[in-house]
PDB file of C-alpha atoms in Angstrom:
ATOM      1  CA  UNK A   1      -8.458   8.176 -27.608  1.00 51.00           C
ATOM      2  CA  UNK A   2      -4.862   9.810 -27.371  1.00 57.00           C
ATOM      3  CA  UNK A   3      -2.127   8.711 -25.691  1.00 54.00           C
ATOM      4  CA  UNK A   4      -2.240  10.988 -22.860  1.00 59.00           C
ATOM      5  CA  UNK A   5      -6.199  10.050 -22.168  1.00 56.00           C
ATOM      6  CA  UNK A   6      -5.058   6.880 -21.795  1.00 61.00           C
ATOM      7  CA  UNK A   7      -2.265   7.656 -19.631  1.00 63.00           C
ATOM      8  CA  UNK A   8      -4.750   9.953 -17.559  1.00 68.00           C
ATOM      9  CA  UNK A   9      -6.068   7.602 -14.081  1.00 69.00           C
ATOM     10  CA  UNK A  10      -9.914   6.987 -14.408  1.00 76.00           C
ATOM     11  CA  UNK A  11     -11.207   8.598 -11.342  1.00 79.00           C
ATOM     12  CA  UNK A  12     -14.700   6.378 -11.675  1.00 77.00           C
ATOM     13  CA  UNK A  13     -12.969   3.094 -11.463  1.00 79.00           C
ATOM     14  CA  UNK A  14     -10.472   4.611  -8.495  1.00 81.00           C
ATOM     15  CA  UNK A  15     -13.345   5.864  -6.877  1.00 83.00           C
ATOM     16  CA  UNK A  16     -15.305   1.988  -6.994  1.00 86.00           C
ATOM     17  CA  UNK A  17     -11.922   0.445  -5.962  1.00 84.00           C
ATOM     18  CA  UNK A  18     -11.705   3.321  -2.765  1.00 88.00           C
ATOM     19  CA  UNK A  19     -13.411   1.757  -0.402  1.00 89.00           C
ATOM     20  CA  UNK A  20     -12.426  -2.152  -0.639  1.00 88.00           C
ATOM     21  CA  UNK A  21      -8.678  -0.782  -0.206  1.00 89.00           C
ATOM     22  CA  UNK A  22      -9.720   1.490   2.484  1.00 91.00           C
ATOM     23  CA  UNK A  23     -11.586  -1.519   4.295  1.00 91.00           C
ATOM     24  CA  UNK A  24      -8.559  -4.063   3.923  1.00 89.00           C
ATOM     25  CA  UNK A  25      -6.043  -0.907   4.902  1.00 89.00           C
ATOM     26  CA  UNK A  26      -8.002  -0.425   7.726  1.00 90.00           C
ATOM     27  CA  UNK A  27      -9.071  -3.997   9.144  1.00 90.00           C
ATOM     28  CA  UNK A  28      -6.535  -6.318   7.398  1.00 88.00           C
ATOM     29  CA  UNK A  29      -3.411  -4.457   6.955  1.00 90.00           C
ATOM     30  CA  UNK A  30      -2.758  -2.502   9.601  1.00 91.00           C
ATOM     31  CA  UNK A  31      -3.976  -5.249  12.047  1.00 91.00           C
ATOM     32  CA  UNK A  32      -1.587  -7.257  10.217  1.00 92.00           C
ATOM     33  CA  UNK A  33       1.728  -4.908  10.355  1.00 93.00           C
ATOM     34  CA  UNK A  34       0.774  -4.266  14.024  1.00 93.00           C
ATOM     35  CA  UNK A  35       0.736  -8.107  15.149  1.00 93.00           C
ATOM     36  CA  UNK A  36       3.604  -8.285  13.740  1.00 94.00           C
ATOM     37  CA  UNK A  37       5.401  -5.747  15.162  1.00 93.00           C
ATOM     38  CA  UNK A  38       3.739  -6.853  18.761  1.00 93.00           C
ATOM     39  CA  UNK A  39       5.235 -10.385  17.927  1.00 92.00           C
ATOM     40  CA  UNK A  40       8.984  -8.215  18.722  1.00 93.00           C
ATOM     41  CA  UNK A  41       7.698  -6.805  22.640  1.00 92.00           C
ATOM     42  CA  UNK A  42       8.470  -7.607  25.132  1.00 91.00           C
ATOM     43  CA  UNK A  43       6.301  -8.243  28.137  1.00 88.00           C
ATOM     44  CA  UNK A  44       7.910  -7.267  31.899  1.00 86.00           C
ATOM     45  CA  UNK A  45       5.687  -7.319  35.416  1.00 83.00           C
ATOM     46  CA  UNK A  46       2.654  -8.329  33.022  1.00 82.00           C
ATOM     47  CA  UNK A  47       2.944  -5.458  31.184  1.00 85.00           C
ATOM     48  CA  UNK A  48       4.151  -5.298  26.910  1.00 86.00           C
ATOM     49  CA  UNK A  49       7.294  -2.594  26.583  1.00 87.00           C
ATOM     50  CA  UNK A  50       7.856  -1.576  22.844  1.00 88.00           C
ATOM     51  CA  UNK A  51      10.911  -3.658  21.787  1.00 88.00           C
ATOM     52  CA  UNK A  52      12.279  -5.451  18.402  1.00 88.00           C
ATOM     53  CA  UNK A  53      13.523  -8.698  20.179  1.00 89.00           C
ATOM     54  CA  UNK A  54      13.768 -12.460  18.302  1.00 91.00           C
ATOM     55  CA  UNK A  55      12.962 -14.280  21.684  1.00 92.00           C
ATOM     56  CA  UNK A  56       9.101 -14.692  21.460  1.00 91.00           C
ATOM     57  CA  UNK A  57      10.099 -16.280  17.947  1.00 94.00           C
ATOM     58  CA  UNK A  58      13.114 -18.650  19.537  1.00 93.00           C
ATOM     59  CA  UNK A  59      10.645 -19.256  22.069  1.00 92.00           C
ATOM     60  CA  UNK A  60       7.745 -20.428  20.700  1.00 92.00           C
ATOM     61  CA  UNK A  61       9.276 -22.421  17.405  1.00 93.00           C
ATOM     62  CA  UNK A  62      12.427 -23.780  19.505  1.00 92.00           C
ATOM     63  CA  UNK A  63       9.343 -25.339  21.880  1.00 90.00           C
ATOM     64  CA  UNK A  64       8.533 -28.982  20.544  1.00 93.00           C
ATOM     65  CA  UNK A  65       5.134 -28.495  22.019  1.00 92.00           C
ATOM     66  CA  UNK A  66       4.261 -25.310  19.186  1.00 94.00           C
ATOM     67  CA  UNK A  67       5.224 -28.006  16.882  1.00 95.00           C
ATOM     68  CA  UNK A  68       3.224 -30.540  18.059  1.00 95.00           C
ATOM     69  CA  UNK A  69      -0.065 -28.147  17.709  1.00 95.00           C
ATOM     70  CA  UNK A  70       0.973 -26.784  14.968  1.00 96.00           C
ATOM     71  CA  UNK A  71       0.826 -30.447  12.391  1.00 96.00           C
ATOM     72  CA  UNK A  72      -1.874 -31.605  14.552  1.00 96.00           C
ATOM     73  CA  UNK A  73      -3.878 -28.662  13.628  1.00 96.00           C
ATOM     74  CA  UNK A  74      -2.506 -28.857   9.660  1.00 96.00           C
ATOM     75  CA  UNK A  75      -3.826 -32.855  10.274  1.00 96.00           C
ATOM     76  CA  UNK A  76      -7.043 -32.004  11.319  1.00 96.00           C
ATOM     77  CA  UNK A  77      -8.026 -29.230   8.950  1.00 96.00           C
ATOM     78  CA  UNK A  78      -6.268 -31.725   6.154  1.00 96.00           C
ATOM     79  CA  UNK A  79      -8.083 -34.111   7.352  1.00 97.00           C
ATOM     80  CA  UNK A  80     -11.838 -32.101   7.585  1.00 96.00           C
ATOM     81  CA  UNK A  81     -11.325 -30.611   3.740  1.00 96.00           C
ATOM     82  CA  UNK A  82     -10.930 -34.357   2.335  1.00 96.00           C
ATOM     83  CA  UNK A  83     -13.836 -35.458   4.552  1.00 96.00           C
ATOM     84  CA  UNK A  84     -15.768 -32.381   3.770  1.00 96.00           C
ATOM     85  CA  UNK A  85     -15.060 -32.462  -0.038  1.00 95.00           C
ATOM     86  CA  UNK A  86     -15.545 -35.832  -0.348  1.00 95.00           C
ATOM     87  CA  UNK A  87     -19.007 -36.053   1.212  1.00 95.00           C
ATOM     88  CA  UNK A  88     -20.419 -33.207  -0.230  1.00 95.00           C
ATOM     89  CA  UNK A  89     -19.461 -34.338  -4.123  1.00 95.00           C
ATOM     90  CA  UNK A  90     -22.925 -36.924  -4.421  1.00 94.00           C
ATOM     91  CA  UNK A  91     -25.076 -33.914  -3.121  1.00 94.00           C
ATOM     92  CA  UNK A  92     -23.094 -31.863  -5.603  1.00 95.00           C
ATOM     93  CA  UNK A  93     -23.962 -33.754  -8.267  1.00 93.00           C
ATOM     94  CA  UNK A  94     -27.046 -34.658  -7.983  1.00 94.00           C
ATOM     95  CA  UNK A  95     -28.222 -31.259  -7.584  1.00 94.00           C
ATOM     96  CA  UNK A  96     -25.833 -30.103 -10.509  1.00 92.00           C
ATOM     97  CA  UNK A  97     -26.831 -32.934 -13.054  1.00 90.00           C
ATOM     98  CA  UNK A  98     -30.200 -34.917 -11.713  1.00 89.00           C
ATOM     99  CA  UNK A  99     -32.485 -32.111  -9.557  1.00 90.00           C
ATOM    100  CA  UNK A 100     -34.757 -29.730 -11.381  1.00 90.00           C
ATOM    101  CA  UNK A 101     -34.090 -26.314 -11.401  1.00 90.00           C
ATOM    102  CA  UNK A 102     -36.933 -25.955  -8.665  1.00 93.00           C
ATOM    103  CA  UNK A 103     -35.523 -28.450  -6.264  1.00 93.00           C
ATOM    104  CA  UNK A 104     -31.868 -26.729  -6.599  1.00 92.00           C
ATOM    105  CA  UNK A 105     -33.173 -23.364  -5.433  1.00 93.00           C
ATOM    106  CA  UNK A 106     -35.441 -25.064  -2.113  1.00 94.00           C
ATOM    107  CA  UNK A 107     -31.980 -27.376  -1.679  1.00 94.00           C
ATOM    108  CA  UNK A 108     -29.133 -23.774  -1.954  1.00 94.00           C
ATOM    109  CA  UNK A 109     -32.289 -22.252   0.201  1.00 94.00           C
ATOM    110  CA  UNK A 110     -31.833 -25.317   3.067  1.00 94.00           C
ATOM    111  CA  UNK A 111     -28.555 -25.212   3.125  1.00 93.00           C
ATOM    112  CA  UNK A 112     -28.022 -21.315   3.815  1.00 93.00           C
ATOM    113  CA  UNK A 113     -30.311 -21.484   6.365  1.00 92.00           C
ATOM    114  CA  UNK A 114     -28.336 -23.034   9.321  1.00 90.00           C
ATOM    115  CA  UNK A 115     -25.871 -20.051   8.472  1.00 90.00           C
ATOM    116  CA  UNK A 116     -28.865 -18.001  10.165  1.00 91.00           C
ATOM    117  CA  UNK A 117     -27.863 -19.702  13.483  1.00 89.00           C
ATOM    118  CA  UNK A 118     -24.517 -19.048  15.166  1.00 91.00           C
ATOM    119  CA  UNK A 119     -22.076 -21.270  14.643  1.00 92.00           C
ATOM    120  CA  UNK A 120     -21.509 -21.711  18.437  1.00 93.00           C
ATOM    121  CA  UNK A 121     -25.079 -22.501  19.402  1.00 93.00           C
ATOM    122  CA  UNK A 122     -25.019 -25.645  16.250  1.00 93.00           C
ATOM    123  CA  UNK A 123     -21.533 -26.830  18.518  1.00 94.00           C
ATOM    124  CA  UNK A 124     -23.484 -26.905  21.726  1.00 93.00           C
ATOM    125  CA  UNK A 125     -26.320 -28.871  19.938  1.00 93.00           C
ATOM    126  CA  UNK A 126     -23.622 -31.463  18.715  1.00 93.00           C
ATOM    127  CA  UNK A 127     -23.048 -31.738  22.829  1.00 92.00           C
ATOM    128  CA  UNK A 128     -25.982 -33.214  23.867  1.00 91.00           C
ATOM    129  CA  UNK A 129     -26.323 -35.264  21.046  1.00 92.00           C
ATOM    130  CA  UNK A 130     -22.891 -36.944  21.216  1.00 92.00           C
ATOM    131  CA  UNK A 131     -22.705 -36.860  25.428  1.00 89.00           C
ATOM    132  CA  UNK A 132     -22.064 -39.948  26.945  1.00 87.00           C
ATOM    133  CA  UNK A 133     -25.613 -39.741  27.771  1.00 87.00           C
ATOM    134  CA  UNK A 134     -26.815 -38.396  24.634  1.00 87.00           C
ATOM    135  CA  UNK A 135     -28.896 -38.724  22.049  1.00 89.00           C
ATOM    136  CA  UNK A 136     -27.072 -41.076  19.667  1.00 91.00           C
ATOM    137  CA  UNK A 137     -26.090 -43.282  22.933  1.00 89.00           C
ATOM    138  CA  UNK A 138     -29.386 -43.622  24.227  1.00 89.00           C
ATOM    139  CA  UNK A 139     -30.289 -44.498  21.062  1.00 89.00           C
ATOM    140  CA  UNK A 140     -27.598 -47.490  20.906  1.00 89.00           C
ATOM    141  CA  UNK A 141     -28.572 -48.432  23.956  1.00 88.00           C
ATOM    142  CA  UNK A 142     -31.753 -49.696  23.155  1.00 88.00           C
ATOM    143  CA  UNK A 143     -29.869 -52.264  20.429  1.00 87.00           C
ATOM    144  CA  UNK A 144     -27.709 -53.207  23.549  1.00 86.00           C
ATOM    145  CA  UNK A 145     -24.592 -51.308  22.592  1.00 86.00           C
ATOM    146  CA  UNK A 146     -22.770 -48.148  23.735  1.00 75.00           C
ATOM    147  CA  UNK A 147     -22.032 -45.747  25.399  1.00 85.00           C
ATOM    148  CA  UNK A 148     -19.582 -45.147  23.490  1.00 89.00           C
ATOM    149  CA  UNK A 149     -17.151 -41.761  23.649  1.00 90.00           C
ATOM    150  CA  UNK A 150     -17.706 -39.441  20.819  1.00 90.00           C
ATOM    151  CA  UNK A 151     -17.292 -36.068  22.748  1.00 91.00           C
ATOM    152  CA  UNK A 152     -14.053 -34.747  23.452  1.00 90.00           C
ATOM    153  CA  UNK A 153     -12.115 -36.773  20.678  1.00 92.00           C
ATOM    154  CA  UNK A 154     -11.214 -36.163  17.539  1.00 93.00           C
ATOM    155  CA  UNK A 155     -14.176 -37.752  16.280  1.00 93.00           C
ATOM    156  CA  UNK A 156     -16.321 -34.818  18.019  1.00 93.00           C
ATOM    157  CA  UNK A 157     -13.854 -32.071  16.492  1.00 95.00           C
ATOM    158  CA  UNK A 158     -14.694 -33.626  13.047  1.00 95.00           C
ATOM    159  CA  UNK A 159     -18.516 -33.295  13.323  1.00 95.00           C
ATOM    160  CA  UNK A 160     -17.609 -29.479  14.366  1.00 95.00           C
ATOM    161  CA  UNK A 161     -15.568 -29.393  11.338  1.00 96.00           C
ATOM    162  CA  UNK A 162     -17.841 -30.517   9.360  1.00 95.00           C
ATOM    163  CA  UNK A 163     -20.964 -28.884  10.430  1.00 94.00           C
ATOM    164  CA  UNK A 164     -19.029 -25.327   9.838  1.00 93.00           C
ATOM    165  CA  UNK A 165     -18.122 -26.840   6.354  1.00 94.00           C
ATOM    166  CA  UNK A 166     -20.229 -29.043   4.667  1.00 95.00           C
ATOM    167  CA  UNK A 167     -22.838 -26.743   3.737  1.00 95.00           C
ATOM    168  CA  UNK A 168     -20.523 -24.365   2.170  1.00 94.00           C
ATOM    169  CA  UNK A 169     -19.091 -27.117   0.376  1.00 95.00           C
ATOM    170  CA  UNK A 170     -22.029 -28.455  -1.391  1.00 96.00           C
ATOM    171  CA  UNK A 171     -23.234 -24.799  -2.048  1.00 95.00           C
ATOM    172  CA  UNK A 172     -19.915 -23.974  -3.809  1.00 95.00           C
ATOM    173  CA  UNK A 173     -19.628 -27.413  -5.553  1.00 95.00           C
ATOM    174  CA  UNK A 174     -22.906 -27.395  -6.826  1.00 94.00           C
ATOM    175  CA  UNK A 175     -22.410 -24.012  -8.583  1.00 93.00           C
ATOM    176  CA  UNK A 176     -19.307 -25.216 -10.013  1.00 93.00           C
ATOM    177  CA  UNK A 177     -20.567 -28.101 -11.664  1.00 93.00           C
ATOM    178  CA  UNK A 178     -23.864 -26.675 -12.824  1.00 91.00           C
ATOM    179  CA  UNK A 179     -21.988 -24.746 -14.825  1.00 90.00           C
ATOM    180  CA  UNK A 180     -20.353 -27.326 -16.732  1.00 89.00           C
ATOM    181  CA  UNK A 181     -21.739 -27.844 -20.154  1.00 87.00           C
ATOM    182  CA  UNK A 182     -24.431 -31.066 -20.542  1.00 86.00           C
ATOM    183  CA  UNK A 183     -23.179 -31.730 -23.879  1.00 88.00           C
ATOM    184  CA  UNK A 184     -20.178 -32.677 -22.918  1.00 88.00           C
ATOM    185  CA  UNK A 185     -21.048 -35.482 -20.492  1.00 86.00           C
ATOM    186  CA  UNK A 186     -23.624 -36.820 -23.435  1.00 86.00           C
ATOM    187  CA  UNK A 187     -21.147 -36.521 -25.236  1.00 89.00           C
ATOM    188  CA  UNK A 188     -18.597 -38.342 -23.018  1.00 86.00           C
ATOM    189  CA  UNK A 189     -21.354 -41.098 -22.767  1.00 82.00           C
ATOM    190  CA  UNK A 190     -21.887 -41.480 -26.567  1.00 84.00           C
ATOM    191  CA  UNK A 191     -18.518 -42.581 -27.090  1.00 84.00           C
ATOM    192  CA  UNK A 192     -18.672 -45.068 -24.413  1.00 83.00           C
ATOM    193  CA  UNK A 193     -17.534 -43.656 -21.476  1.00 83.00           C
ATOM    194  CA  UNK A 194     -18.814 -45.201 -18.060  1.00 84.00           C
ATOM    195  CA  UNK A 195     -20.782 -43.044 -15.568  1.00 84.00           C
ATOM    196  CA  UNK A 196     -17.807 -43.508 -13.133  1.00 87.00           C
ATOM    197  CA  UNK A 197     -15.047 -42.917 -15.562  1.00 88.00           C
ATOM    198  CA  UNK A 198     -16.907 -39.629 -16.419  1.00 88.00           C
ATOM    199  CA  UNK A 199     -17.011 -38.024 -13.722  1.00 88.00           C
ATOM    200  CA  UNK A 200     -13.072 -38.590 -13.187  1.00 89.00           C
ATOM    201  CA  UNK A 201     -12.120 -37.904 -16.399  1.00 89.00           C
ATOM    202  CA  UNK A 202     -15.275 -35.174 -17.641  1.00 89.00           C
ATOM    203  CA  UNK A 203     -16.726 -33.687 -14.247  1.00 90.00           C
ATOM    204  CA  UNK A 204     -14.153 -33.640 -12.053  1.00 90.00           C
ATOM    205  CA  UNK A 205     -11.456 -31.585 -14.746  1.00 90.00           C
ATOM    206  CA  UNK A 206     -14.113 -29.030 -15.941  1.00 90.00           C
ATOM    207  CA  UNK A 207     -15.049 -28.363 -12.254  1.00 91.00           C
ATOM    208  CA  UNK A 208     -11.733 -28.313 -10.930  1.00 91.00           C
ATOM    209  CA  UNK A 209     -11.566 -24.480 -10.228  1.00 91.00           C
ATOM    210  CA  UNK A 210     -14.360 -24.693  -8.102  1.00 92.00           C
ATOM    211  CA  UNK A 211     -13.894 -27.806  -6.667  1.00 94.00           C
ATOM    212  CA  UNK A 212     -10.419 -26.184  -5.501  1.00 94.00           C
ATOM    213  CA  UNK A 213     -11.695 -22.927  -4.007  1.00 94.00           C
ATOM    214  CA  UNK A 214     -14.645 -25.135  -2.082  1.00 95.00           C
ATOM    215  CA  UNK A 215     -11.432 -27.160  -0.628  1.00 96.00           C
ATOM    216  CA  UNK A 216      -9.846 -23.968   0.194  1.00 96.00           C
ATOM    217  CA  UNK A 217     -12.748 -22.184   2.524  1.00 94.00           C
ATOM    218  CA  UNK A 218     -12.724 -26.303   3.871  1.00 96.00           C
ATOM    219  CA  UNK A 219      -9.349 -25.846   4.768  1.00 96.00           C
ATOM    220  CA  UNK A 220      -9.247 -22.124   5.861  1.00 95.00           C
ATOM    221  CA  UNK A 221     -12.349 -22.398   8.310  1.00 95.00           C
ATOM    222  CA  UNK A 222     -11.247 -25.864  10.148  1.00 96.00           C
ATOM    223  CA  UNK A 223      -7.348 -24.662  10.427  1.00 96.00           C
ATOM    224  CA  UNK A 224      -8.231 -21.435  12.189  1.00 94.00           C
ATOM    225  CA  UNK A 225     -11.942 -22.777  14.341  1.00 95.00           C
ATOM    226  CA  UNK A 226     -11.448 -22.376  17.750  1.00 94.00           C
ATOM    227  CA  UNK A 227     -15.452 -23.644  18.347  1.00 94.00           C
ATOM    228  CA  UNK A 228     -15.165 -27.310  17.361  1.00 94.00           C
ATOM    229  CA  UNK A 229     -11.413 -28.640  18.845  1.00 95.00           C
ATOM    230  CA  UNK A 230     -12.937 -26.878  22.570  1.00 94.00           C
ATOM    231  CA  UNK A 231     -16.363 -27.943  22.847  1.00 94.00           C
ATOM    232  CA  UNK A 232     -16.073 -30.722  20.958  1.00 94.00           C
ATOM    233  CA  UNK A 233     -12.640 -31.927  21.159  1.00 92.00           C
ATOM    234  CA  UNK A 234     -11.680 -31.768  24.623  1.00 89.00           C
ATOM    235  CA  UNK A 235      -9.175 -29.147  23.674  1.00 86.00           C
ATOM    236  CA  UNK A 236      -6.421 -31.415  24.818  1.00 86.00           C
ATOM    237  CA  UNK A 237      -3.826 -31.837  22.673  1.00 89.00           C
ATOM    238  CA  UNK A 238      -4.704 -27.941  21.838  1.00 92.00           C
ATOM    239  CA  UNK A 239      -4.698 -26.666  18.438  1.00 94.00           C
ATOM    240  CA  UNK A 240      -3.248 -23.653  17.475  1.00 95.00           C
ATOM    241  CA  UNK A 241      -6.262 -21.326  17.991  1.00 95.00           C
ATOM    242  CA  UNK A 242      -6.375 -23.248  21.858  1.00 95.00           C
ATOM    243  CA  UNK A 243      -2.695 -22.307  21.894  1.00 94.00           C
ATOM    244  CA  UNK A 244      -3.504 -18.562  20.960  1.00 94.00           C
ATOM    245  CA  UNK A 245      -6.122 -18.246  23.509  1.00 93.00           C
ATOM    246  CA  UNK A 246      -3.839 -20.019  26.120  1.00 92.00           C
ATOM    247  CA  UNK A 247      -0.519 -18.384  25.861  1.00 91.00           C
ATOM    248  CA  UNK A 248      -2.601 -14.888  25.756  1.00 89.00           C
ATOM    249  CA  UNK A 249      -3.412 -15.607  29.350  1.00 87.00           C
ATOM    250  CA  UNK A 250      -0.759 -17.000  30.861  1.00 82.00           C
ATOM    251  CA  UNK A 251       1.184 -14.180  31.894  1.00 80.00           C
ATOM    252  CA  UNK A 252      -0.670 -11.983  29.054  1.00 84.00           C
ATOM    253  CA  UNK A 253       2.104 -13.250  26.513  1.00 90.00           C
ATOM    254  CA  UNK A 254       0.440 -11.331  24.037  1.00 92.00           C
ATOM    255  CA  UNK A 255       3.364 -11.261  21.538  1.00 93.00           C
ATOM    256  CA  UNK A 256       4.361 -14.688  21.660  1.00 93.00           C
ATOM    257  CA  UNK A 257       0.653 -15.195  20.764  1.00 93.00           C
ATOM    258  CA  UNK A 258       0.880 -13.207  17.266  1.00 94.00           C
ATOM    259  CA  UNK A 259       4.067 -15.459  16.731  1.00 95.00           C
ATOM    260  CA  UNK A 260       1.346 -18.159  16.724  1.00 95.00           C
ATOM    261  CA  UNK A 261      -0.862 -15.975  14.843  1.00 95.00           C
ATOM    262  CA  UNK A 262       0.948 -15.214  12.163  1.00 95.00           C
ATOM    263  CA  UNK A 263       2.479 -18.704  11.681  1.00 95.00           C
ATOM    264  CA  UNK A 264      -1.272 -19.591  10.906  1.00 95.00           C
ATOM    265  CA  UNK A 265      -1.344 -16.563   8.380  1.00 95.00           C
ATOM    266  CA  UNK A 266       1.477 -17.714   6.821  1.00 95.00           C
ATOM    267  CA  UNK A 267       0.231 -21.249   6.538  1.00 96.00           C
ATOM    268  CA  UNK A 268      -3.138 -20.026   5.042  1.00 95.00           C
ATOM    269  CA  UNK A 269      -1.670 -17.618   2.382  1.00 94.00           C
ATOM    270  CA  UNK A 270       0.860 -20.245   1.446  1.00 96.00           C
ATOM    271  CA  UNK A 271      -2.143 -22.763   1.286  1.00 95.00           C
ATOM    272  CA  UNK A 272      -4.236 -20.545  -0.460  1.00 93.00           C
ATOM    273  CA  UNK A 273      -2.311 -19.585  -3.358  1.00 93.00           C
ATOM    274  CA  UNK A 274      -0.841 -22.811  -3.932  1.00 94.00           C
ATOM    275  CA  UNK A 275      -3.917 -24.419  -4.678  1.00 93.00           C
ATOM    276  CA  UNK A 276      -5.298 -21.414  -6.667  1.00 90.00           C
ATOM    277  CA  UNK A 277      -2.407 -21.558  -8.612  1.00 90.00           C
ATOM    278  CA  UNK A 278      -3.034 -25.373  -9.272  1.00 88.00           C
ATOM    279  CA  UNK A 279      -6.943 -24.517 -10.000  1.00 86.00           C
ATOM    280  CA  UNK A 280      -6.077 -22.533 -12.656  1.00 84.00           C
ATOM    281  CA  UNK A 281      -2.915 -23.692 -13.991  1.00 79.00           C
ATOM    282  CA  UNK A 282      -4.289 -25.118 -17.289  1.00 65.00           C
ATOM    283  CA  UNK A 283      -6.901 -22.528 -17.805  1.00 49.00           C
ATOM    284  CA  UNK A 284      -3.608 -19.843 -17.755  1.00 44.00           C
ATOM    285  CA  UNK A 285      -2.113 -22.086 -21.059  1.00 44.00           C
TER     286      UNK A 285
END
C-alpha cells in the first residue's frame, strides 16, 4: 500500500459511520446547540423573543431553591446507584459463577421482560401496593402493625429508582463477571484466599469496567426520571426534572428551563466520563 492509498479516506468505513453521525447531528446536537441558545431568550407577554441575555442563568443559579433540587436530586440518584449496585452484585454472581449456562439465559430472559412494559404503568403498580391502604399495609395489618407511609417519601422514590434500575444492573453485571476467567478465582482459592477476600481483591478488580458502566446507566436513569420522584415521591421537595416541568409552565419560562436542562447535561457528561476514565484507568497502563 503507498503512501497516498493510505492517505486516501475509505469511503466504506465513512459510509458505515454516516448514519450514527447523521442521527446524533440530527437528534442530539442540534437539540443540544438550540437549548442552549433558548437558555439566552427572553420571554415577554408569555411569548420567547430571540435574545443573548445572562438573566435566566443569574436567575435560576442565584435562587437557593435551584440549589436545593439540584443536590437533592445528585443525593437521590447517588443514593439509588449504591443501592442499585449493591443489591444486584449476589444475583450477579451467582448467575456469573454458580448458575448453569441454561439457568443464565431463562434468568437474562426474566429480567428483560419487564422492559416489555412501560416504565410508567410498573410506577402505578408500585401505588397500590405501597398506598396507605395497600397491599404491603394490609398485609401488616394482619400482624397488628402499620399503616405505615411508604408513598410519597423518599422511600417510594427509591423503589421507582430501583425498579427502572435493578434489572439493568444485574443484566450488565452479570455479563461483566462471566467474563472473568475461572482460573483465576481457583486459582485465588488455591493459595488460600477466602471466598470473601476474593471477590474484593479477584472479582471485584477484573470486573471493574463493567461494574462501572452498570453504575453509570444507575446513575444516569435515576438523576434525570421524572416517573418515580412524582408518583412515587410526592414530588415535594421537586427534583430537577419536577423543576423542568414546573418552571416550563409557569409563565412558559421555557429558557430558564434549558438552564435547568443543561445543568443536568453537564452533570451527566461530567459524571460519565469521570468514572469511565476511572474504569479504565489501569487497563490504559
Amino acid at each position: 500500500m503507498t503512501a497516498r492509498d493510505r492517505t486516501r479516506p475509505d469511503l466504506y468505513a465513512i459510509a458505515w459511520r454516516l448514519p450514527l453521525i447523521v442521527w446524533q447531528g440530527l437528534f442530539f446536537v442540534g437539540p443540544l446547540i438550540f437549548m442552549v441558545a433558548m437558555s439566552f431568550f427572553l420571554v415577554k407577554n408569555y411569548r420567547m423573543e430571540a435574545a443573548f441575555q445572562f438573566s435566566n442563568w443569574i436567575r435560576m443559579l442565584g435562587r437557593d431553591f435551584f440549589w436545593d433540587a439540584y443536590f437533592l436530586t445528585l443525593g437521590l440518584a447517588v443514593l439509588a446507584t449504591a443501592l442499585t449496585s449493591l443489591a444486584a452484585f449476589p444475583a450477579s454472581y451467582y448467575l456469573a459463577f454458580k448458575a448453569s449456562e441454561r439457568a443464565r439465559r431463562w434468568a437474562i430472559f426474566f429480567l428483560i421482560i419487564p422492559f416489555f412494559t412501560s416504565y410508567v404503568v410498573r410506577v402505578f403498580a408500585w401505588q397500590v401496593i405501597l398506598a396507605q391502604q395497600g397491599v404491603i399495609n394490609a398485609g401488616l395489618s394482619y400482624l397488628g402493625l402499620g399503616p405505615y407511609q411508604m408513598l410519597n417519601t423518599t422511600l417510594g422514590t427509591m423503589v421507582g429508582y430501583l425498579t427502572l434500575c435493578l434489572p439493568l444492573a444485574v443484566i450488565l453485571q452479570t455479563f461483566a463477571l462471566a467474563n472473568i476467567d475461572k482460573r483465576l478465582v481457583e486459582a485465588a482459592h488455591n493459595l488460600g484466599c477466602g471466598r470473601l477476600r476474593t471477590v474484593f481483591t479477584v472479582v471485584v478488580p477484573l470486573a471493574k469496567t463493567g461494574l462501572v458502566v452498570a453504575a453509570v446507566f444507575c446513575f444516569i436513569l435515576s438523576f434525570g426520571d421524572f416517573v418515580s420522584p412524582y408518583y412515587l415521591g410526592g414530588s415535594k421537595p421537586p427534583t430537577l426534572s419536577i423543576m423542568i416541568v414546573d418552571t416550563s409552565k409557569s409563565g412558559q419560562q421555557w429558557p430558564r428551563a434549558a438552564v435547568v436542562a443543561i445543568m443536568m447535561i453537564v452533570t451527566l457528561l461530567v459524571v460519565a466520563f469521570t468514572a469511565i476514565g476511572f474504569a479504565y484507568r489501569k487497563r490504559g497502563r
